[in-house]
mmCIF file of C-alpha atoms and ligand atoms in Angstrom:
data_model
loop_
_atom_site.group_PDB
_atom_site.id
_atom_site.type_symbol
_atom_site.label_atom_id
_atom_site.label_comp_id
_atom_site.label_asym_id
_atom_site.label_seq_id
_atom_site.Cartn_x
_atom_site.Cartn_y
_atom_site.Cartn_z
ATOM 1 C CA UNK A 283 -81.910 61.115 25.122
ATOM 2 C CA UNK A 284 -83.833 59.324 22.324
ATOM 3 C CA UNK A 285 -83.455 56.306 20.698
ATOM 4 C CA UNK A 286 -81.761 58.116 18.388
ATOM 5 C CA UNK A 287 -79.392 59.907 19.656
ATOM 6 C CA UNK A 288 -78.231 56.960 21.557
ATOM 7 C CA UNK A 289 -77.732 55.012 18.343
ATOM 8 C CA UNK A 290 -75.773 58.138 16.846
ATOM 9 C CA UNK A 291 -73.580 58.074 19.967
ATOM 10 C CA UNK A 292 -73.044 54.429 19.664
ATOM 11 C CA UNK A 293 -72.319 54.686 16.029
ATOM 12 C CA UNK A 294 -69.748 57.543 17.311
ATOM 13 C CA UNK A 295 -68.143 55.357 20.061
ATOM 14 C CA UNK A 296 -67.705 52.583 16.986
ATOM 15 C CA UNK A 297 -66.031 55.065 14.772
ATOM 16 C CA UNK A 298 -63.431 56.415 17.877
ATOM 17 C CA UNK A 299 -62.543 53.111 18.376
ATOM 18 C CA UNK A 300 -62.064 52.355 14.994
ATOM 19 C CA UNK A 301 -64.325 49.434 14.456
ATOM 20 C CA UNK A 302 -64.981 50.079 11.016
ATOM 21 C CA UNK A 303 -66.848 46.303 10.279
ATOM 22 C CA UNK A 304 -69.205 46.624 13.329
ATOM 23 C CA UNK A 305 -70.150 50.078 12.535
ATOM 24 C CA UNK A 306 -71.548 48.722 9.399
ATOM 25 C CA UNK A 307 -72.968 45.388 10.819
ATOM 26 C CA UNK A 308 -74.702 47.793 13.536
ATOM 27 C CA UNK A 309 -78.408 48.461 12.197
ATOM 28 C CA UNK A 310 -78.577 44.542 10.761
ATOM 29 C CA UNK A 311 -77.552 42.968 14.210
ATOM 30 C CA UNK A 312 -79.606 45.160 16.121
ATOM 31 C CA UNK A 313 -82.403 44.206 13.714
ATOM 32 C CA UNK A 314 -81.617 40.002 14.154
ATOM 33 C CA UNK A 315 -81.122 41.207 18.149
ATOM 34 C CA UNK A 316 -84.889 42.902 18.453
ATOM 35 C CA UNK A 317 -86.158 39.707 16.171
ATOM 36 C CA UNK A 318 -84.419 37.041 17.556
ATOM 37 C CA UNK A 319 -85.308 38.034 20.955
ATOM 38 C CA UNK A 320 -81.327 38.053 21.712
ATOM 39 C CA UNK A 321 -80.221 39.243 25.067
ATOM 40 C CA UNK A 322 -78.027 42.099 25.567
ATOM 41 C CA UNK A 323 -74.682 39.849 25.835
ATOM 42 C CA UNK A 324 -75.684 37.316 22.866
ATOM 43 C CA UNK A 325 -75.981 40.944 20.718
ATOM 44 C CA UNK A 326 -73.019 42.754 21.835
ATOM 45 C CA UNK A 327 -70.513 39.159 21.501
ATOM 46 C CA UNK A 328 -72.015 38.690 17.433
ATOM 47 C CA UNK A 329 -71.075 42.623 16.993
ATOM 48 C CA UNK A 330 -67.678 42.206 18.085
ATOM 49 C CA UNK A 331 -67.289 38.982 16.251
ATOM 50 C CA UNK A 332 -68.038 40.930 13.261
ATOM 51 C CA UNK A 333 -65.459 42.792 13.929
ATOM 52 C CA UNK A 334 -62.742 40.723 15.254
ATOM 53 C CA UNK A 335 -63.622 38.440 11.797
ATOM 54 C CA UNK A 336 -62.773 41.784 9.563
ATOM 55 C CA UNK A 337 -59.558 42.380 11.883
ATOM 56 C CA UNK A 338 -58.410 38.783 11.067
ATOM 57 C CA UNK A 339 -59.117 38.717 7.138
ATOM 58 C CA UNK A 340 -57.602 42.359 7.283
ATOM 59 C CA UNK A 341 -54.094 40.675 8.822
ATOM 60 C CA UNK A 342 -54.066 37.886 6.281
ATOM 61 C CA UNK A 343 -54.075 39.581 3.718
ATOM 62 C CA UNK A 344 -51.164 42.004 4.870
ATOM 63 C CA UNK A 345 -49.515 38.984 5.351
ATOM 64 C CA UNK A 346 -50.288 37.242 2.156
ATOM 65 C CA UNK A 347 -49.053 40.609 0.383
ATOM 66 C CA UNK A 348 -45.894 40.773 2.457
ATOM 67 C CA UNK A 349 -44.852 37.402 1.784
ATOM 68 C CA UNK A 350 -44.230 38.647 -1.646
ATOM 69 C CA UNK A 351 -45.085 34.612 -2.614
ATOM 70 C CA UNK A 352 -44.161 34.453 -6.631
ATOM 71 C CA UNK A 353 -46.713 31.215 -7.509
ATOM 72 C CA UNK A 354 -49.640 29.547 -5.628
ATOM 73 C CA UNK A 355 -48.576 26.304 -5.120
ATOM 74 C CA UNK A 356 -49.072 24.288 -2.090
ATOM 75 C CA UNK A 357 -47.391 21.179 -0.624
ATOM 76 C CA UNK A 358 -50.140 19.261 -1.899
ATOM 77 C CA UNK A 359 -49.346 20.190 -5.476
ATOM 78 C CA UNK A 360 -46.096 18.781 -5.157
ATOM 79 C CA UNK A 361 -46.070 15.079 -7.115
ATOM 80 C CA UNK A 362 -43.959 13.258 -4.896
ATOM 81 C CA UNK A 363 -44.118 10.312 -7.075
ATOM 82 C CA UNK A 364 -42.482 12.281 -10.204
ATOM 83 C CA UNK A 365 -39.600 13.141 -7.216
ATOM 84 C CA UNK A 366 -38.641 10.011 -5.583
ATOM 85 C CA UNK A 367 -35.558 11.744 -4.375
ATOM 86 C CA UNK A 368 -37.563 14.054 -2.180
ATOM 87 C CA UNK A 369 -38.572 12.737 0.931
ATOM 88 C CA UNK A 370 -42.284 13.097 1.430
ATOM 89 C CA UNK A 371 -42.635 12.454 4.754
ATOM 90 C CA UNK A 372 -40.237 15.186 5.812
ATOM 91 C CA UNK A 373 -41.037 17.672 3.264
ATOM 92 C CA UNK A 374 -44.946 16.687 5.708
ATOM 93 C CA UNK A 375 -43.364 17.057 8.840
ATOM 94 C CA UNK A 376 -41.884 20.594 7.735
ATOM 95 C CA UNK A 377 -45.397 22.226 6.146
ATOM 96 C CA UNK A 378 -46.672 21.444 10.191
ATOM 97 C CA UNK A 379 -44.377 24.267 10.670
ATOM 98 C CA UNK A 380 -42.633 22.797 14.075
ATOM 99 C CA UNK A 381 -39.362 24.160 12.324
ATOM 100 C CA UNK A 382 -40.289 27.564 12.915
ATOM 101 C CA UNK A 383 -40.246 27.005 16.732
ATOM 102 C CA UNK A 384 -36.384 26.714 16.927
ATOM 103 C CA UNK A 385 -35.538 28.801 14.130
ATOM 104 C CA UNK A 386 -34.325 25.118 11.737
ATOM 105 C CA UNK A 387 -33.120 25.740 8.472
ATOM 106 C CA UNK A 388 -34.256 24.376 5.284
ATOM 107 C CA UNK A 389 -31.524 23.732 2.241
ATOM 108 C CA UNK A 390 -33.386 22.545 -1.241
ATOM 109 C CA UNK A 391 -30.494 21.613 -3.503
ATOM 110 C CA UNK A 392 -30.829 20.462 -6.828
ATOM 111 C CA UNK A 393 -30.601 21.026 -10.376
ATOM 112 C CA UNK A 394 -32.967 23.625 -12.330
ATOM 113 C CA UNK A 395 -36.966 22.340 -12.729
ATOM 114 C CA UNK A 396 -36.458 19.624 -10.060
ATOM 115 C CA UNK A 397 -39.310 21.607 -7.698
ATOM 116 C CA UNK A 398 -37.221 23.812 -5.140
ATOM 117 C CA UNK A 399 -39.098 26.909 -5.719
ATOM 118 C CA UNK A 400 -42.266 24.932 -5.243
ATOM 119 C CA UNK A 401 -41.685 23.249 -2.019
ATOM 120 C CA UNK A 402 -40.017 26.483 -0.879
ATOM 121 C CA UNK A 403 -43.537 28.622 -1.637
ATOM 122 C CA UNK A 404 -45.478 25.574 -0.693
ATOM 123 C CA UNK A 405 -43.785 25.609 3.075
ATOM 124 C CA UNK A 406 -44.075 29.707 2.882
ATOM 125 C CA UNK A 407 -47.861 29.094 2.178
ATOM 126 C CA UNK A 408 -48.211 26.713 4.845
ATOM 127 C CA UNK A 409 -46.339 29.666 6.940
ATOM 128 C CA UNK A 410 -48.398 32.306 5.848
ATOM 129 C CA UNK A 411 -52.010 30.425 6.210
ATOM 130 C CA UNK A 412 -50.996 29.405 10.307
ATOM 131 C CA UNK A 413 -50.408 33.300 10.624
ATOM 132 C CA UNK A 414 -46.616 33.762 10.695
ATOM 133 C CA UNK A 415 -44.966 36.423 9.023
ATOM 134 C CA UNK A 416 -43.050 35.005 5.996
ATOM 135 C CA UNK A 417 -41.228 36.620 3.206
ATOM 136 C CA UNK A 418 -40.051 35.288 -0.261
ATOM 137 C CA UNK A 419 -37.019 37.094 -2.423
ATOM 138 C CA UNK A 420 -34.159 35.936 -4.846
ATOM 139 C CA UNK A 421 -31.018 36.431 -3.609
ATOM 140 C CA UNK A 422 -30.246 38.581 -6.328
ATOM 141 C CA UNK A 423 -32.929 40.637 -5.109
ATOM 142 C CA UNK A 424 -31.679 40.681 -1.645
ATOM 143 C CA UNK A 425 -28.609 41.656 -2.942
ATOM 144 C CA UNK A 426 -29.711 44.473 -4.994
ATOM 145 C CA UNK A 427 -31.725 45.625 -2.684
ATOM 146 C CA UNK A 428 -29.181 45.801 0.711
ATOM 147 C CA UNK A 429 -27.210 47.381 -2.379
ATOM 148 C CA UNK A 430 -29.113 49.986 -2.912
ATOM 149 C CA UNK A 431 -29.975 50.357 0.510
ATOM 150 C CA UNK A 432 -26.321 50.939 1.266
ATOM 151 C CA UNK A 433 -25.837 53.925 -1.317
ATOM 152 C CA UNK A 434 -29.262 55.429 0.167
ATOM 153 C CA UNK A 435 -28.082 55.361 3.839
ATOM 154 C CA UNK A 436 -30.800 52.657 4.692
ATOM 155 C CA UNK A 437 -28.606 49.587 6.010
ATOM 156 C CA UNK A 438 -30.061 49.224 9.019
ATOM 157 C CA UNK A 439 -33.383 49.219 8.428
ATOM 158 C CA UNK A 440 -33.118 46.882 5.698
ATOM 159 C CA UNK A 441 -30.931 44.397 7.668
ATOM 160 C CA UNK A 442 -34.161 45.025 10.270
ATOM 161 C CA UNK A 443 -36.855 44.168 7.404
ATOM 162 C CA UNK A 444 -34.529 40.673 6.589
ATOM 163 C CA UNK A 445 -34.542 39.883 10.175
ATOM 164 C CA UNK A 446 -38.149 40.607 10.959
ATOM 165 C CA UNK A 447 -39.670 37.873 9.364
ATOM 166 C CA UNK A 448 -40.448 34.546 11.410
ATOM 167 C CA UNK A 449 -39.839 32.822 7.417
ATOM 168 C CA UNK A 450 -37.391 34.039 4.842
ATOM 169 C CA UNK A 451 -37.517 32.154 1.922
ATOM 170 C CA UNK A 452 -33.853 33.094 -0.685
ATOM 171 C CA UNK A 453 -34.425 31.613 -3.836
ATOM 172 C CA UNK A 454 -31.521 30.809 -6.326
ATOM 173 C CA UNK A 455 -28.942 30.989 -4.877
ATOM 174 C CA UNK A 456 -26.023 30.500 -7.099
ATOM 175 C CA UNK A 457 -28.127 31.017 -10.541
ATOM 176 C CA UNK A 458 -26.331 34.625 -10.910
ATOM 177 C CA UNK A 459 -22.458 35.327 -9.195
ATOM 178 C CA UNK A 460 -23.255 37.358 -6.742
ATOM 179 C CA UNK A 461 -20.361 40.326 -6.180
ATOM 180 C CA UNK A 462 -18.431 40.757 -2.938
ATOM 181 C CA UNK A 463 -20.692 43.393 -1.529
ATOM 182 C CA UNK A 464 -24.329 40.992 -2.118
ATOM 183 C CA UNK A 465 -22.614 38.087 -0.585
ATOM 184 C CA UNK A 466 -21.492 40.477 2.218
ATOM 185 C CA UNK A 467 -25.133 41.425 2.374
ATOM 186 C CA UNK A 468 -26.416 37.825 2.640
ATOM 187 C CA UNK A 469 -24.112 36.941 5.099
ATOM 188 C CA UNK A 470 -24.923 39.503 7.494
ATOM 189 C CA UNK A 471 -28.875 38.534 6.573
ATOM 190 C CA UNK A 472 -27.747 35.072 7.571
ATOM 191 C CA UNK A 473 -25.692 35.301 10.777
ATOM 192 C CA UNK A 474 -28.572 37.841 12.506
ATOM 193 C CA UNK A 475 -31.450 35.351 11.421
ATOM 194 C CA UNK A 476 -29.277 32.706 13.005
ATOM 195 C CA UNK A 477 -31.035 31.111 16.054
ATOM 196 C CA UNK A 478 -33.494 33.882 15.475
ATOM 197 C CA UNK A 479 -35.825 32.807 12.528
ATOM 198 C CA UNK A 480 -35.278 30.492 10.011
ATOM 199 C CA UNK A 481 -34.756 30.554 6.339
ATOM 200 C CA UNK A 482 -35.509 28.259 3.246
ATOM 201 C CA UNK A 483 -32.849 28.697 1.036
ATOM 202 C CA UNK A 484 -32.499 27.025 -2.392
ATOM 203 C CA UNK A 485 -29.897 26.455 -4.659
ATOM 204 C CA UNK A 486 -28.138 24.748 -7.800
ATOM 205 C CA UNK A 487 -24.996 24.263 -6.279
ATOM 206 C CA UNK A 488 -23.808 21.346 -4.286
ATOM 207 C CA UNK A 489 -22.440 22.219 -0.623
ATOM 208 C CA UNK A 490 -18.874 21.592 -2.170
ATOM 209 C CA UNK A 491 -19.138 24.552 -4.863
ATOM 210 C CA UNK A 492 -20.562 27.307 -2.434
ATOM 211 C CA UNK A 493 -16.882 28.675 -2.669
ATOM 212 C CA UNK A 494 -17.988 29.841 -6.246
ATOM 213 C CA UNK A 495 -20.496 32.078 -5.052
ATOM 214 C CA UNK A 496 -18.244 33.937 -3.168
ATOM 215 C CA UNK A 497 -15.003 35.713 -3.505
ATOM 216 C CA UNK A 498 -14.060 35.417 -0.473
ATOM 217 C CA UNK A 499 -14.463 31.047 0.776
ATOM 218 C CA UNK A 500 -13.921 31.982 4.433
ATOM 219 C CA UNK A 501 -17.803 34.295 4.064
ATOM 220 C CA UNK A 502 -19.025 30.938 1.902
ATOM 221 C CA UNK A 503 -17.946 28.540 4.774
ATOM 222 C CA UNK A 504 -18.732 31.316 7.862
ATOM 223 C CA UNK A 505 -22.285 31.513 5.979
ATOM 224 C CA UNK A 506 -22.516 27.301 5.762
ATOM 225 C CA UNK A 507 -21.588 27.293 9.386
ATOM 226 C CA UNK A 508 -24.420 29.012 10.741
ATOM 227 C CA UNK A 509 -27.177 28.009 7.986
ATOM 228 C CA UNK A 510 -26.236 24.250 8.367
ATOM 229 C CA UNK A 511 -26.012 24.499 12.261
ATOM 230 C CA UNK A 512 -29.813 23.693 12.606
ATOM 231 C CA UNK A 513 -30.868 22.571 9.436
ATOM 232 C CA UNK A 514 -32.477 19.985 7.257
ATOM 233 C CA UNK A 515 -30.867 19.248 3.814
ATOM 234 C CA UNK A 516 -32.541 18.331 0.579
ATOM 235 C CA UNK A 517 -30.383 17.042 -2.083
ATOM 236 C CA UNK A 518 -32.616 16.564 -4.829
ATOM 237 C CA UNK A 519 -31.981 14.498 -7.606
ATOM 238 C CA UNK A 520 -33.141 13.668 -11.308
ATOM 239 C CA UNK A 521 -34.159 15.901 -13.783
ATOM 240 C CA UNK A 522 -36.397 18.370 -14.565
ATOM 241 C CA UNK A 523 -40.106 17.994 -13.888
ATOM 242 C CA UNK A 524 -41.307 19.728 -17.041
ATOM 243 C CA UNK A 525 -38.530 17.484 -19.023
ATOM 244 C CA UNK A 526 -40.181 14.730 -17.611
ATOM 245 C CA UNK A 527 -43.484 15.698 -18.321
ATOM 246 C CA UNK A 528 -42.223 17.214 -22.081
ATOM 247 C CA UNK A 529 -40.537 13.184 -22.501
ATOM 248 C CA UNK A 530 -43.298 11.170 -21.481
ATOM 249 C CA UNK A 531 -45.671 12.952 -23.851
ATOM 250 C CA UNK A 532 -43.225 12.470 -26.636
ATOM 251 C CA UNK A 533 -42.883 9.006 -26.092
ATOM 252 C CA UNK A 534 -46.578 8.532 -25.709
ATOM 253 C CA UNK A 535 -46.573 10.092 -29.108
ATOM 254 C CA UNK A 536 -43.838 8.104 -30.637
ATOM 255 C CA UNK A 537 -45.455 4.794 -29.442
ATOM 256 C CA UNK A 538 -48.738 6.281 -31.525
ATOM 257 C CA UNK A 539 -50.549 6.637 -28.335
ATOM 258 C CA UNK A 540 -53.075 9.419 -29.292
ATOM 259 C CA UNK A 541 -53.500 11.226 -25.411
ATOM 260 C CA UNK A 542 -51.423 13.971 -25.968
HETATM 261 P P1 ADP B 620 -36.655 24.729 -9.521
HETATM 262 O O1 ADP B 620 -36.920 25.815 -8.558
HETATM 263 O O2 ADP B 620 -36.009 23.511 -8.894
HETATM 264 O O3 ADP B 620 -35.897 25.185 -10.731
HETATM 265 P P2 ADP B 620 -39.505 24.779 -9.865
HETATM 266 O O4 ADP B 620 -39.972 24.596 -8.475
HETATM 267 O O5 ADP B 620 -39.566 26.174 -10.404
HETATM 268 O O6 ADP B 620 -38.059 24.189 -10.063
HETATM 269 O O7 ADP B 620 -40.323 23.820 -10.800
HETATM 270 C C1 ADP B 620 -40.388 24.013 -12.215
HETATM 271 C C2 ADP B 620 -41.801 23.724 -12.711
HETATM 272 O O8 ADP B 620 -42.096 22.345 -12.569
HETATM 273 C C3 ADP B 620 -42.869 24.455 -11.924
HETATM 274 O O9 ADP B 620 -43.916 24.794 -12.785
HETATM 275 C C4 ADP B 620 -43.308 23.437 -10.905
HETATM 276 O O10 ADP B 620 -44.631 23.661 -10.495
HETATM 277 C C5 ADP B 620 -43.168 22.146 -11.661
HETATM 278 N N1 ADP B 620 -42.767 21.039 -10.791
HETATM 279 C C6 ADP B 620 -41.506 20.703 -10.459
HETATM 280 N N2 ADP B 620 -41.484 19.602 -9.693
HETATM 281 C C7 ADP B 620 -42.772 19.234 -9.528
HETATM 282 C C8 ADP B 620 -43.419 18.161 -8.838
HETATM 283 N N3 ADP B 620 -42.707 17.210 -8.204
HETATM 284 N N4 ADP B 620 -44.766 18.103 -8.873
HETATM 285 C C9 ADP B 620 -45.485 19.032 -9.546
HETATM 286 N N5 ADP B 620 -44.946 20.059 -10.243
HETATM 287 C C10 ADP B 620 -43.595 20.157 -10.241
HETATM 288 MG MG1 MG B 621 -36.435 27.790 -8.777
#
């Protein structure tokens, strides 16, 4: 068999397998191998780097897109001194991702613009860079979407998709009143993530007023019950970060201070 042939056979084998990124890498590494002098193992481990390097970058960004993540932001963005009621060193301990081991919960409480969205994403980033599966939604999206899922005759497999995650992030809770058969949907969300994989969950209400979400304050304290179980609380204080921001530029302007 010529040379040839053998590399057609080779580029075959590559294709069978479905090594796509050391197909293509082929003719340059066996170029740097017959240059470089490289023995047969130094060549064939660089080849199937190549590969293993696409197969990574290839997972990341499936995860990346299935975390759904609505903003960039990272724990590092977060200005802990504009948030004194946030406690940095835990919000630290949590983006090292330990939490995920026993399934721990994460409440962010607070009043709109006070940053619960952005420590929530910033944790799911954290989640989604160390490789775990992680997925961000509303809970009116959740809602709407076991909803829907419900009329179409998909329940279980959405229930599945909620519970698959090693992350779920459920933003605002609270902002819109949820109707009997979303909060029945969250619930069941909740209790089989429970012990299983844990969930950041934010909201504008207070412990006290979860009854308000809910028709039905035996699902709002069943639902507290497991979510508090393992869980760290935020109850963040103060007002809203672009308030803050909007005020001390106006009173930088008042005092005739010209930096806008
Ligand atoms: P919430 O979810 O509590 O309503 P967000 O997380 O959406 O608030 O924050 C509102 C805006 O203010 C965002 O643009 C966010 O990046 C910014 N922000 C809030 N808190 C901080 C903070 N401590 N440091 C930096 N930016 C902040
Ligand atoms: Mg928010």
């Amino acid at each position: 068999m010529s040379e040839n042939d053998v590399y057609q056979r080779l580029r075959g084998h590559l294709a069978a397998l479905r090594l796509p990124a050391a197909a293509e890498a082929l003719p340059g590494e066996l170029d740097h191998a017959r240059d470089a002098g490289l023995s047969h193992t130094a060549f064939l481990e660089r080849l199937l780097a190549v590969e293993v390097a696409a197969a990574d970058a290839r997972r990341r960004t499936s995860l990346a897109q299935f975390a759904c993540l609505p903003a960039p932001w990272k724990i590092t963005d977060f200005d802990f001194d504009a948030q004194p009621s946030v406690d940095r060193k835990l919000i630290t301990e949590l983006a090292a991702l330990r939490f995920l081991d026993d399934a721990t919960n994460v409440l962010l409480i607070g009043p709109p613009g006070v940053g619960k969205t952005m420590l929530a994403v910033g944790l799911g980033h954290a989640a989604v860079t160390a490789g775990y599966r992680t997925h961000y939604t509303t809970a009116a999206d959740l809602a709407a979407r076991c909803h829907r899922a419900a009329i179409e005759g998909r329940w279980a497999s959405t229930m599945r998709f909620y519970a698959q995650p090693r992350l779920l992030i459920i933003d605002e809770l609270g902002y819109l009143p949820m109707p009997a058969e979303g909060a029945a949907a969250l619930f069941q969300v909740i209790t089989q993530r429970h012990f299983k994989g844990s969930v950041v969950l934010t909201t504008n209400l207070g412990i006290p007023s979860w009854g308000k979400i809910f028709d039905d304050p035996m699902v709002a304290a069943a639902m507290l019950d497991r979510l508090l179980h393992r869980s760290v609380v935020f109850n963040i204080t103060g007002e809203s970060y672009r308030m803050r921001t909007y005020r001390a530029r106006a009173t930088r302007l008042r005092a005739g201070d010209g930096t806008p």
